[in-house]
mmCIF file of C-alpha atoms in Angstrom:
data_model
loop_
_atom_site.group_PDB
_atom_site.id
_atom_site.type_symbol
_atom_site.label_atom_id
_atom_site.label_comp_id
_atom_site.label_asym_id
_atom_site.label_seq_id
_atom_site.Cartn_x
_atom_site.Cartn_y
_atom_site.Cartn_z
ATOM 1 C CA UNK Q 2 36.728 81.673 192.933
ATOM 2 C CA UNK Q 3 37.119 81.092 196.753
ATOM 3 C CA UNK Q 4 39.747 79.140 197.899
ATOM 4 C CA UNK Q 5 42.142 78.406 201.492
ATOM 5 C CA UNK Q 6 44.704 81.109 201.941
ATOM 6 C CA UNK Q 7 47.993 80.421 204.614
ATOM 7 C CA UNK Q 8 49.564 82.793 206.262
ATOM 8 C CA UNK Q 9 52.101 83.139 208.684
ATOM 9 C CA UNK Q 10 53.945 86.146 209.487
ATOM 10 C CA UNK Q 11 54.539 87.805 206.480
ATOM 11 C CA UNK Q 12 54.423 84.684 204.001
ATOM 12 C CA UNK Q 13 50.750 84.292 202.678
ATOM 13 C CA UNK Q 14 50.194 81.063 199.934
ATOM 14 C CA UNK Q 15 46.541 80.862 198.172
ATOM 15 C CA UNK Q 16 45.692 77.364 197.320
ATOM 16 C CA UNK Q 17 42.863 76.606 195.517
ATOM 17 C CA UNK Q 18 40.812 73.983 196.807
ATOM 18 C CA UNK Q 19 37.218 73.966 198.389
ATOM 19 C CA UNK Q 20 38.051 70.910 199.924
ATOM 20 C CA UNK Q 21 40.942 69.564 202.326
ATOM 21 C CA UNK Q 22 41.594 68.044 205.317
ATOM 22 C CA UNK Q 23 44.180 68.582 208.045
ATOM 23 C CA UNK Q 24 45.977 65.795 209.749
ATOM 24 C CA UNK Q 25 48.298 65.934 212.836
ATOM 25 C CA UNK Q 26 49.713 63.379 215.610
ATOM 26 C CA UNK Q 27 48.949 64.418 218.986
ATOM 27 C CA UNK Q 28 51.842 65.539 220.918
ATOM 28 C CA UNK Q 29 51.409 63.154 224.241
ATOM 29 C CA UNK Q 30 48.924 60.317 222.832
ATOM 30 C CA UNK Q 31 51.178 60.064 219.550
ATOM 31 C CA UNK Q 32 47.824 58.952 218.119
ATOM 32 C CA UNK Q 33 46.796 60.290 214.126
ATOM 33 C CA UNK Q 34 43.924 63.098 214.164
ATOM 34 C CA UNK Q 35 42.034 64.481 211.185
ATOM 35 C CA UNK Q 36 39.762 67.060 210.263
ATOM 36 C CA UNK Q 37 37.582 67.724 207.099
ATOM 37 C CA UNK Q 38 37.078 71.288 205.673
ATOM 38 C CA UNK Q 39 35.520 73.095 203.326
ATOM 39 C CA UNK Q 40 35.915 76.706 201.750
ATOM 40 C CA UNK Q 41 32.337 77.555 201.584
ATOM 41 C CA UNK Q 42 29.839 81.204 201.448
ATOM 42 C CA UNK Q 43 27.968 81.200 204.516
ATOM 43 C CA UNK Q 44 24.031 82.667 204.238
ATOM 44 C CA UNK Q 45 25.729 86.236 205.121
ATOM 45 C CA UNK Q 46 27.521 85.595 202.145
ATOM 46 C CA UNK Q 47 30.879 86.095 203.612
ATOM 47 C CA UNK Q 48 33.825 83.317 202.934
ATOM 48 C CA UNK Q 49 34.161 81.006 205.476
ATOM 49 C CA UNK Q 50 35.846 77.662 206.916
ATOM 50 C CA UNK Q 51 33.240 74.970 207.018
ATOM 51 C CA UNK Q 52 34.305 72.202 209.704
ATOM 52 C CA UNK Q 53 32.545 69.091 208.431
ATOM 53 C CA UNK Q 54 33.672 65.859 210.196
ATOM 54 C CA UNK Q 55 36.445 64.988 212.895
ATOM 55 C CA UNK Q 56 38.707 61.401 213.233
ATOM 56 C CA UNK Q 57 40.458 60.234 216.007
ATOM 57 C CA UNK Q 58 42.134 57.182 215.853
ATOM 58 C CA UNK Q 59 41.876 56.591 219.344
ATOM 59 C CA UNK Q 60 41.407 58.355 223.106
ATOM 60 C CA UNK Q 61 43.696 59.786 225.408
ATOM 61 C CA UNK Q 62 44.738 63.351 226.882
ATOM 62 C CA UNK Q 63 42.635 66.150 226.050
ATOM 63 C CA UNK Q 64 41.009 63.975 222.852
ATOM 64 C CA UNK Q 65 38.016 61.688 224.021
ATOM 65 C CA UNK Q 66 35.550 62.041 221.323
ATOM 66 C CA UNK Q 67 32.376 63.781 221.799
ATOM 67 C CA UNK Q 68 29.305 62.620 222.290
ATOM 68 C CA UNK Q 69 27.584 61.309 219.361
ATOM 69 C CA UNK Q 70 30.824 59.800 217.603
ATOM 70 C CA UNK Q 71 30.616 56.544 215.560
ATOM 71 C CA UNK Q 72 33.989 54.496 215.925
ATOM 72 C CA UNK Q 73 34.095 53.154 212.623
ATOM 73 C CA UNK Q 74 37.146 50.390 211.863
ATOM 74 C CA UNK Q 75 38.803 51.458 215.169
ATOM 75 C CA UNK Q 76 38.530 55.276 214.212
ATOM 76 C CA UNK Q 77 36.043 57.970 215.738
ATOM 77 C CA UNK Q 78 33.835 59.356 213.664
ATOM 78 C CA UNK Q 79 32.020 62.451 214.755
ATOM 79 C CA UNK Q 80 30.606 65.409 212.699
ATOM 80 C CA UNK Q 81 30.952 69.371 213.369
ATOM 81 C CA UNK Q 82 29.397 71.504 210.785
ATOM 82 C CA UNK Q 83 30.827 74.728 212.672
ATOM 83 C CA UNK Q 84 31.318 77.424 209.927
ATOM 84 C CA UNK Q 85 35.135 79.927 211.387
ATOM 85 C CA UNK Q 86 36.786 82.844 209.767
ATOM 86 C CA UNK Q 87 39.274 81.588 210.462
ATOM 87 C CA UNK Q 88 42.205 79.015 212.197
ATOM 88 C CA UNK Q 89 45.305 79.249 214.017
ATOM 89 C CA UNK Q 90 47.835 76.368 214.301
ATOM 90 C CA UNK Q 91 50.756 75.765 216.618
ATOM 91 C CA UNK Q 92 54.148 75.194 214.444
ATOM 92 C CA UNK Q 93 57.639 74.802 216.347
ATOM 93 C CA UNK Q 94 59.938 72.180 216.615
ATOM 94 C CA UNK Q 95 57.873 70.614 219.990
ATOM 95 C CA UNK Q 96 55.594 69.002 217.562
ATOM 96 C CA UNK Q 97 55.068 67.318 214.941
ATOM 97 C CA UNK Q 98 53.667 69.706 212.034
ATOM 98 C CA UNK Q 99 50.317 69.775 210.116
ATOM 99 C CA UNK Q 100 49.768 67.924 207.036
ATOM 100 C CA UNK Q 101 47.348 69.603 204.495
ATOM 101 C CA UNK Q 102 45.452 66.422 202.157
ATOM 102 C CA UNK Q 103 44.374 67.581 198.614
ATOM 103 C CA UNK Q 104 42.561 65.417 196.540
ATOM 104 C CA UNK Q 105 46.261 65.264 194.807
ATOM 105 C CA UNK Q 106 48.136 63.707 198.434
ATOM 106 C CA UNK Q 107 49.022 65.382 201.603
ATOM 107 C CA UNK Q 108 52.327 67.608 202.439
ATOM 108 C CA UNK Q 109 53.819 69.380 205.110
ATOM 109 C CA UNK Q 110 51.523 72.099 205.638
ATOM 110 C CA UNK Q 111 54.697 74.005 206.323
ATOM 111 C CA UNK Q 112 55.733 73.282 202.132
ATOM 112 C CA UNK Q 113 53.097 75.971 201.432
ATOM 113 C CA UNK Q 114 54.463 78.748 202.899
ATOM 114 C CA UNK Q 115 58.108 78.849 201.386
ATOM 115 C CA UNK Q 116 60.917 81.033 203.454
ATOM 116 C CA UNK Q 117 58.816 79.240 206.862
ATOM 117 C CA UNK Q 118 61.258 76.427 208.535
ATOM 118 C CA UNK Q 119 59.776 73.063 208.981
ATOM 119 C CA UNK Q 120 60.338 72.721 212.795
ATOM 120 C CA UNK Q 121 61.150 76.505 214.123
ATOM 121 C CA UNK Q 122 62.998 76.535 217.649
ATOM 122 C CA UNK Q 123 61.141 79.837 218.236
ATOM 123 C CA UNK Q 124 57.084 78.770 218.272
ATOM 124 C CA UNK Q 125 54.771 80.604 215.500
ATOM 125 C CA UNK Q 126 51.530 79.670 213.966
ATOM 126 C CA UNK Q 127 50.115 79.205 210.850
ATOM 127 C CA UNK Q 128 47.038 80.762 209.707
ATOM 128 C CA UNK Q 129 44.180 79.552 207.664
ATOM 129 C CA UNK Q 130 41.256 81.138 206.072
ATOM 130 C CA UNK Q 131 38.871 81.584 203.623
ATOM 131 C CA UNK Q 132 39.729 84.361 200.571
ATOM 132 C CA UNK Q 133 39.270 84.987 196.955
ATOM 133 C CA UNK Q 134 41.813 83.917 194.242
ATOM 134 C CA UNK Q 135 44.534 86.142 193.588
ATOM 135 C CA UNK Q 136 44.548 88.225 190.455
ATOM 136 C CA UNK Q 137 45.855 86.097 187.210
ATOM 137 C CA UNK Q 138 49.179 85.630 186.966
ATOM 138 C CA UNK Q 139 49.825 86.647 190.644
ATOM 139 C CA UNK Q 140 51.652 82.776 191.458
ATOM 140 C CA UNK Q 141 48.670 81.276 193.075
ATOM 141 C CA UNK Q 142 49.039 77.507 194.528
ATOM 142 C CA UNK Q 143 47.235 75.030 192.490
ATOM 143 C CA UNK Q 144 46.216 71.668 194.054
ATOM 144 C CA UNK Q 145 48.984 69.625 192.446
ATOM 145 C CA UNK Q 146 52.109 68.001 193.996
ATOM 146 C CA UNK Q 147 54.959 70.988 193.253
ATOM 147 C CA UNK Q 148 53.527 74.118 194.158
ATOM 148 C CA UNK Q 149 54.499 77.702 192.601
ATOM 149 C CA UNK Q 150 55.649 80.897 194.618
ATOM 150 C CA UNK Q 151 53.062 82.178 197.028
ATOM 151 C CA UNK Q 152 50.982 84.813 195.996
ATOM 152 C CA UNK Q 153 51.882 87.627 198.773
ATOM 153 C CA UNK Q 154 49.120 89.855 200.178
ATOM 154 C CA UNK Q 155 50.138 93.192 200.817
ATOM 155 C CA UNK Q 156 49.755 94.520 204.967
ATOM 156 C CA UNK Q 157 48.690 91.347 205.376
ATOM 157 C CA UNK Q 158 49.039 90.508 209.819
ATOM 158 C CA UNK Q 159 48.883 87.417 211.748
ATOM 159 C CA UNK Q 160 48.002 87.999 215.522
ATOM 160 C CA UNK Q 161 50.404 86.234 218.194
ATOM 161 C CA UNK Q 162 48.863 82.540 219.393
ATOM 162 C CA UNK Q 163 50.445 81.289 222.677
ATOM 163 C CA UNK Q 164 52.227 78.309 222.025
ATOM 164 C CA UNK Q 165 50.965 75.182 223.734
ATOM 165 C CA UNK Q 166 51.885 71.832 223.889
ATOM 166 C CA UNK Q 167 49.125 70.126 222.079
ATOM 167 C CA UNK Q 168 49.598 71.100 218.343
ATOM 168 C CA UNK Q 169 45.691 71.519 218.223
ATOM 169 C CA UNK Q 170 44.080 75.057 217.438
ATOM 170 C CA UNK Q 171 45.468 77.429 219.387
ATOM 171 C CA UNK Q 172 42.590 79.820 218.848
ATOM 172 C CA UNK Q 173 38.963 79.398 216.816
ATOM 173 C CA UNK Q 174 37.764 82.445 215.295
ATOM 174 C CA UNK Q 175 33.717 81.529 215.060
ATOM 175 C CA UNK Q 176 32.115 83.449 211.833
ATOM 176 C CA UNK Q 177 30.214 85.862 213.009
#
């Protein structure tokens, strides 16, 4: 089974979920952003992050949406279908952190990854990607409200992201 796997620094969660979406405020606009995923196996056959569809509840700095969006009830709607190894999210205190949605709710994305502060004076990011489920019995996340202890991944590295002051992507990894 594929799932998401977090990582940041040396703390690594597994969650297991094909499907979630990532919410945020923008740090200037102070307006709600979202973002549908899925944990998918591209036609190389490799595990990917799908991005399906994008929601902005408005416009301001550095978020008109792109051409071809549908505002729907006062939200932009506007597909992707971009397949990534990988994403890399701003977390420090500056702003406000990620939320991940489950079909069970939404938490901190932060909540996954215990041992990482909530608002960090010194800037990190949070990594996700696409991986296989940790061997039985190894503490794996399930998709429900209280989460166990992180399965931990041996050598596993995160690679520095500048901080910036949009808590958008800091860097997209495109699947190759």
């Amino acid at each position: 089974m594929i799932g998401l796997c977090l990582a940041s620094g040396v703390l690594t969660a597994f969650v297991a979920t094909q499907d979630f979406t990532l919410r945020w405020t923008h740090s200037i606009e102070k307006i709600r952003w979202e973002e549908d995923w899925q944990v998918r196996i591209d036609d190389a056959h490799t595990s990917v992050l799908r991005l399906v569809e994008g929601r902005i509840r408005g416009s301001g700095a550095g978020m008109e949406p792109p051409e071809g969006a549908r505002l729907i009830d006062g939200v932009w709607h506007y597909p992707v279908g971009r397949d990534m190894a990988g994403v890399e999210l701003a977390h420090s205190n500056y702003t406000a952190g990620y939320e991940l949605c489950l079909p069970s709710g939404c938490r901190p994305l932060a909540d996954y990854l215990p041992g990482l502060p909530p608002a960090p004076e010194q800037a990190t990011s949070i990594r996700l990607y696409a991986c296989s489920a940790p061997p039985e019995g190894a503490g794996a996340l399930q998709d429900t409200r209280r989460p166990r202890a992180p399965y931990t991944r041996e050598g596993a590295t995160l690679s520095s992201c500048a901080f910036s002051l949009a808590p958008r992507l800091c860097r997209l990894r495109r699947a190759s």
